[in-house]
Amino acid sequence: MATVILFHSAYGLRPLERDAAERLNAAGHQVVTPDLYDGRVAGSVEKAVAVRDGIGWRKLFARAERAVADLPATAVLGGFSMGAAVAASLWAKRRETAGVLFLHGIAEIPANARAGVPLQLHLADPDIFEPADEVAAWKAAAAETPIALEMFTYPGAGHIYTDPTLADHHAEAARLTWDRVERFLAGL
């Protein structure tokens, strides 16, 4: 089974990430959920953005690099919303990754992405943080790369719809997402 790195959203490391890790561990995977905020958790989008910006992207990316330094080069890179960008920041340096998992956010695909590396993407439709025109442009750009993209959208779901503690939550979309993620990881 896979070693999986799941980076948290801008809210910080919360039950969402811990529950996801527990679920995937029970399916036989080894899941690591680095805390890039050193225990800080935000209770609103505004506070989450303030915490993220207070730390800064450069420091977040450096913390992410340290968090994965001892993990296999083949570890799956994944993240929730902001965490997708964090995972993507490591992708160019970890070309041997067995796969990439973006939950609730799109992020840059590195120019040196290995041919055939699978990327699974899950997005709300529509998503207030991922406008349709940006998603369409991202999908078109992804089609020009050598990756193997599998993209799922969930009409009527909120941005971080897998989180039962948020108003975004959509139970059926969350169930479908986790079923698809488990199949994705089992196939690596």
PDB file of N, CA and C in Angstrom, residues 16 80 102-105 121-127 152-178 180-181:
ATOM      1  N   LEU A  16     -10.622  17.021  10.343  1.00  0.00           N
ATOM      2  CA  LEU A  16     -10.760  16.604   8.942  1.00  0.00           C
ATOM      3  C   LEU A  16      -9.553  15.797   8.490  1.00  0.00           C
ATOM      4  N   PHE A  80      -5.420  19.344   1.190  1.00  0.00           N
ATOM      5  CA  PHE A  80      -6.753  19.921   1.226  1.00  0.00           C
ATOM      6  C   PHE A  80      -6.656  21.415   0.945  1.00  0.00           C
ATOM      7  N   PHE A 102      -5.210  16.114  -5.057  1.00  0.00           N
ATOM      8  CA  PHE A 102      -5.644  17.471  -4.733  1.00  0.00           C
ATOM      9  C   PHE A 102      -7.108  17.414  -4.311  1.00  0.00           C
ATOM     10  N   LEU A 103      -7.372  17.799  -3.076  1.00  0.00           N
ATOM     11  CA  LEU A 103      -8.720  17.852  -2.535  1.00  0.00           C
ATOM     12  C   LEU A 103      -9.110  19.309  -2.311  1.00  0.00           C
ATOM     13  N   HIS A 104     -10.120  19.775  -2.993  1.00  0.00           N
ATOM     14  CA  HIS A 104     -10.677  21.115  -2.789  1.00  0.00           C
ATOM     15  C   HIS A 104      -9.780  22.233  -3.290  1.00  0.00           C
ATOM     16  N   GLY A 105      -8.866  21.946  -4.180  1.00  0.00           N
ATOM     17  CA  GLY A 105      -8.020  23.011  -4.699  1.00  0.00           C
ATOM     18  C   GLY A 105      -7.170  22.554  -5.861  1.00  0.00           C
ATOM     19  N   LEU A 121      -8.061  14.796  -8.732  1.00  0.00           N
ATOM     20  CA  LEU A 121      -8.532  16.098  -8.276  1.00  0.00           C
ATOM     21  C   LEU A 121     -10.009  16.006  -7.916  1.00  0.00           C
ATOM     22  N   HIS A 122     -10.373  16.597  -6.775  1.00  0.00           N
ATOM     23  CA  HIS A 122     -11.759  16.650  -6.301  1.00  0.00           C
ATOM     24  C   HIS A 122     -12.106  18.100  -5.981  1.00  0.00           C
ATOM     25  N   LEU A 123     -13.158  18.624  -6.657  1.00  0.00           N
ATOM     26  CA  LEU A 123     -13.562  20.021  -6.484  1.00  0.00           C
ATOM     27  C   LEU A 123     -15.073  20.160  -6.365  1.00  0.00           C
ATOM     28  N   ALA A 124     -15.497  21.126  -5.567  1.00  0.00           N
ATOM     29  CA  ALA A 124     -16.897  21.522  -5.549  1.00  0.00           C
ATOM     30  C   ALA A 124     -17.211  22.191  -6.885  1.00  0.00           C
ATOM     31  N   ASP A 125     -18.479  22.162  -7.261  1.00  0.00           N
ATOM     32  CA  ASP A 125     -18.896  22.776  -8.522  1.00  0.00           C
ATOM     33  C   ASP A 125     -20.217  23.499  -8.318  1.00  0.00           C
ATOM     34  N   PRO A 126     -20.190  24.816  -8.287  1.00  0.00           N
ATOM     35  CA  PRO A 126     -19.029  25.696  -8.378  1.00  0.00           C
ATOM     36  C   PRO A 126     -18.294  25.786  -7.042  1.00  0.00           C
ATOM     37  N   ASP A 127     -17.102  26.343  -7.093  1.00  0.00           N
ATOM     38  CA  ASP A 127     -16.286  26.513  -5.898  1.00  0.00           C
ATOM     39  C   ASP A 127     -15.902  27.983  -5.809  1.00  0.00           C
ATOM     40  N   PHE A 152     -12.753  14.995 -10.630  1.00  0.00           N
ATOM     41  CA  PHE A 152     -14.135  14.833 -10.209  1.00  0.00           C
ATOM     42  C   PHE A 152     -14.652  16.160  -9.673  1.00  0.00           C
ATOM     43  N   THR A 153     -15.859  16.525 -10.067  1.00  0.00           N
ATOM     44  CA  THR A 153     -16.511  17.708  -9.528  1.00  0.00           C
ATOM     45  C   THR A 153     -17.820  17.285  -8.879  1.00  0.00           C
ATOM     46  N   TYR A 154     -18.229  18.077  -7.887  1.00  0.00           N
ATOM     47  CA  TYR A 154     -19.378  17.732  -7.063  1.00  0.00           C
ATOM     48  C   TYR A 154     -20.356  18.906  -7.011  1.00  0.00           C
ATOM     49  N   PRO A 155     -21.381  18.874  -7.874  1.00  0.00           N
ATOM     50  CA  PRO A 155     -22.369  19.959  -7.902  1.00  0.00           C
ATOM     51  C   PRO A 155     -23.089  20.100  -6.559  1.00  0.00           C
ATOM     52  N   GLY A 156     -23.240  21.339  -6.148  1.00  0.00           N
ATOM     53  CA  GLY A 156     -23.966  21.623  -4.926  1.00  0.00           C
ATOM     54  C   GLY A 156     -23.165  21.539  -3.647  1.00  0.00           C
ATOM     55  N   ALA A 157     -21.945  21.070  -3.737  1.00  0.00           N
ATOM     56  CA  ALA A 157     -21.091  20.960  -2.540  1.00  0.00           C
ATOM     57  C   ALA A 157     -20.389  22.293  -2.294  1.00  0.00           C
ATOM     58  N   GLY A 158     -20.028  22.542  -1.038  1.00  0.00           N
ATOM     59  CA  GLY A 158     -19.259  23.729  -0.690  1.00  0.00           C
ATOM     60  C   GLY A 158     -17.767  23.468  -0.841  1.00  0.00           C
ATOM     61  N   HIS A 159     -16.959  24.485  -0.683  1.00  0.00           N
ATOM     62  CA  HIS A 159     -15.518  24.395  -0.958  1.00  0.00           C
ATOM     63  C   HIS A 159     -14.863  23.187  -0.280  1.00  0.00           C
ATOM     64  N   ILE A 160     -14.866  23.122   1.031  1.00  0.00           N
ATOM     65  CA  ILE A 160     -14.256  21.974   1.724  1.00  0.00           C
ATOM     66  C   ILE A 160     -15.396  21.062   2.187  1.00  0.00           C
ATOM     67  N   TYR A 161     -16.043  20.465   1.213  1.00  0.00           N
ATOM     68  CA  TYR A 161     -17.265  19.689   1.451  1.00  0.00           C
ATOM     69  C   TYR A 161     -17.036  18.371   2.186  1.00  0.00           C
ATOM     70  N   THR A 162     -15.801  17.927   2.333  1.00  0.00           N
ATOM     71  CA  THR A 162     -15.546  16.688   3.071  1.00  0.00           C
ATOM     72  C   THR A 162     -15.491  16.921   4.575  1.00  0.00           C
ATOM     73  N   ASP A 163     -15.532  18.169   4.999  1.00  0.00           N
ATOM     74  CA  ASP A 163     -15.416  18.491   6.424  1.00  0.00           C
ATOM     75  C   ASP A 163     -16.793  18.627   7.071  1.00  0.00           C
ATOM     76  N   PRO A 164     -17.187  17.651   7.900  1.00  0.00           N
ATOM     77  CA  PRO A 164     -18.508  17.703   8.520  1.00  0.00           C
ATOM     78  C   PRO A 164     -18.674  18.824   9.548  1.00  0.00           C
ATOM     79  N   THR A 165     -17.595  19.518   9.907  1.00  0.00           N
ATOM     80  CA  THR A 165     -17.711  20.612  10.874  1.00  0.00           C
ATOM     81  C   THR A 165     -17.981  21.953  10.204  1.00  0.00           C
ATOM     82  N   LEU A 166     -17.945  21.983   8.878  1.00  0.00           N
ATOM     83  CA  LEU A 166     -18.146  23.240   8.158  1.00  0.00           C
ATOM     84  C   LEU A 166     -19.496  23.268   7.457  1.00  0.00           C
ATOM     85  N   ALA A 167     -19.998  24.472   7.199  1.00  0.00           N
ATOM     86  CA  ALA A 167     -21.244  24.630   6.449  1.00  0.00           C
ATOM     87  C   ALA A 167     -21.096  24.106   5.024  1.00  0.00           C
ATOM     88  N   ASP A 168     -19.882  24.021   4.514  1.00  0.00           N
ATOM     89  CA  ASP A 168     -19.595  23.487   3.168  1.00  0.00           C
ATOM     90  C   ASP A 168     -19.942  22.016   3.030  1.00  0.00           C
ATOM     91  N   HIS A 169     -20.057  21.309   4.123  1.00  0.00           N
ATOM     92  CA  HIS A 169     -20.165  19.843   4.094  1.00  0.00           C
ATOM     93  C   HIS A 169     -21.302  19.354   3.204  1.00  0.00           C
ATOM     94  N   HIS A 170     -20.983  18.317   2.442  1.00  0.00           N
ATOM     95  CA  HIS A 170     -21.961  17.647   1.582  1.00  0.00           C
ATOM     96  C   HIS A 170     -21.697  16.154   1.740  1.00  0.00           C
ATOM     97  N   ALA A 171     -22.549  15.473   2.485  1.00  0.00           N
ATOM     98  CA  ALA A 171     -22.314  14.083   2.881  1.00  0.00           C
ATOM     99  C   ALA A 171     -22.126  13.149   1.687  1.00  0.00           C
ATOM    100  N   GLU A 172     -22.959  13.252   0.677  1.00  0.00           N
ATOM    101  CA  GLU A 172     -22.844  12.341  -0.471  1.00  0.00           C
ATOM    102  C   GLU A 172     -21.578  12.614  -1.270  1.00  0.00           C
ATOM    103  N   ALA A 173     -21.254  13.877  -1.476  1.00  0.00           N
ATOM    104  CA  ALA A 173     -20.015  14.212  -2.185  1.00  0.00           C
ATOM    105  C   ALA A 173     -18.795  13.722  -1.404  1.00  0.00           C
ATOM    106  N   ALA A 174     -18.843  13.868  -0.079  1.00  0.00           N
ATOM    107  CA  ALA A 174     -17.739  13.392   0.755  1.00  0.00           C
ATOM    108  C   ALA A 174     -17.591  11.880   0.638  1.00  0.00           C
ATOM    109  N   ARG A 175     -18.687  11.157   0.700  1.00  0.00           N
ATOM    110  CA  ARG A 175     -18.644   9.697   0.583  1.00  0.00           C
ATOM    111  C   ARG A 175     -18.043   9.284  -0.756  1.00  0.00           C
ATOM    112  N   LEU A 176     -18.516   9.906  -1.834  1.00  0.00           N
ATOM    113  CA  LEU A 176     -17.985   9.593  -3.169  1.00  0.00           C
ATOM    114  C   LEU A 176     -16.491   9.909  -3.248  1.00  0.00           C
ATOM    115  N   THR A 177     -16.102  11.048  -2.689  1.00  0.00           N
ATOM    116  CA  THR A 177     -14.689  11.441  -2.719  1.00  0.00           C
ATOM    117  C   THR A 177     -13.824  10.391  -2.037  1.00  0.00           C
ATOM    118  N   TRP A 178     -14.186   9.995  -0.828  1.00  0.00           N
ATOM    119  CA  TRP A 178     -13.344   9.043  -0.101  1.00  0.00           C
ATOM    120  C   TRP A 178     -13.344   7.672  -0.773  1.00  0.00           C
ATOM    121  N   ARG A 180     -13.515   7.193  -3.986  1.00  0.00           N
ATOM    122  CA  ARG A 180     -12.633   7.388  -5.153  1.00  0.00           C
ATOM    123  C   ARG A 180     -11.180   7.507  -4.743  1.00  0.00           C
ATOM    124  N   VAL A 181     -10.920   8.195  -3.631  1.00  0.00           N
ATOM    125  CA  VAL A 181      -9.539   8.310  -3.130  1.00  0.00           C
ATOM    126  C   VAL A 181      -9.007   6.930  -2.751  1.00  0.00           C
TER     127      VAL A 181
END
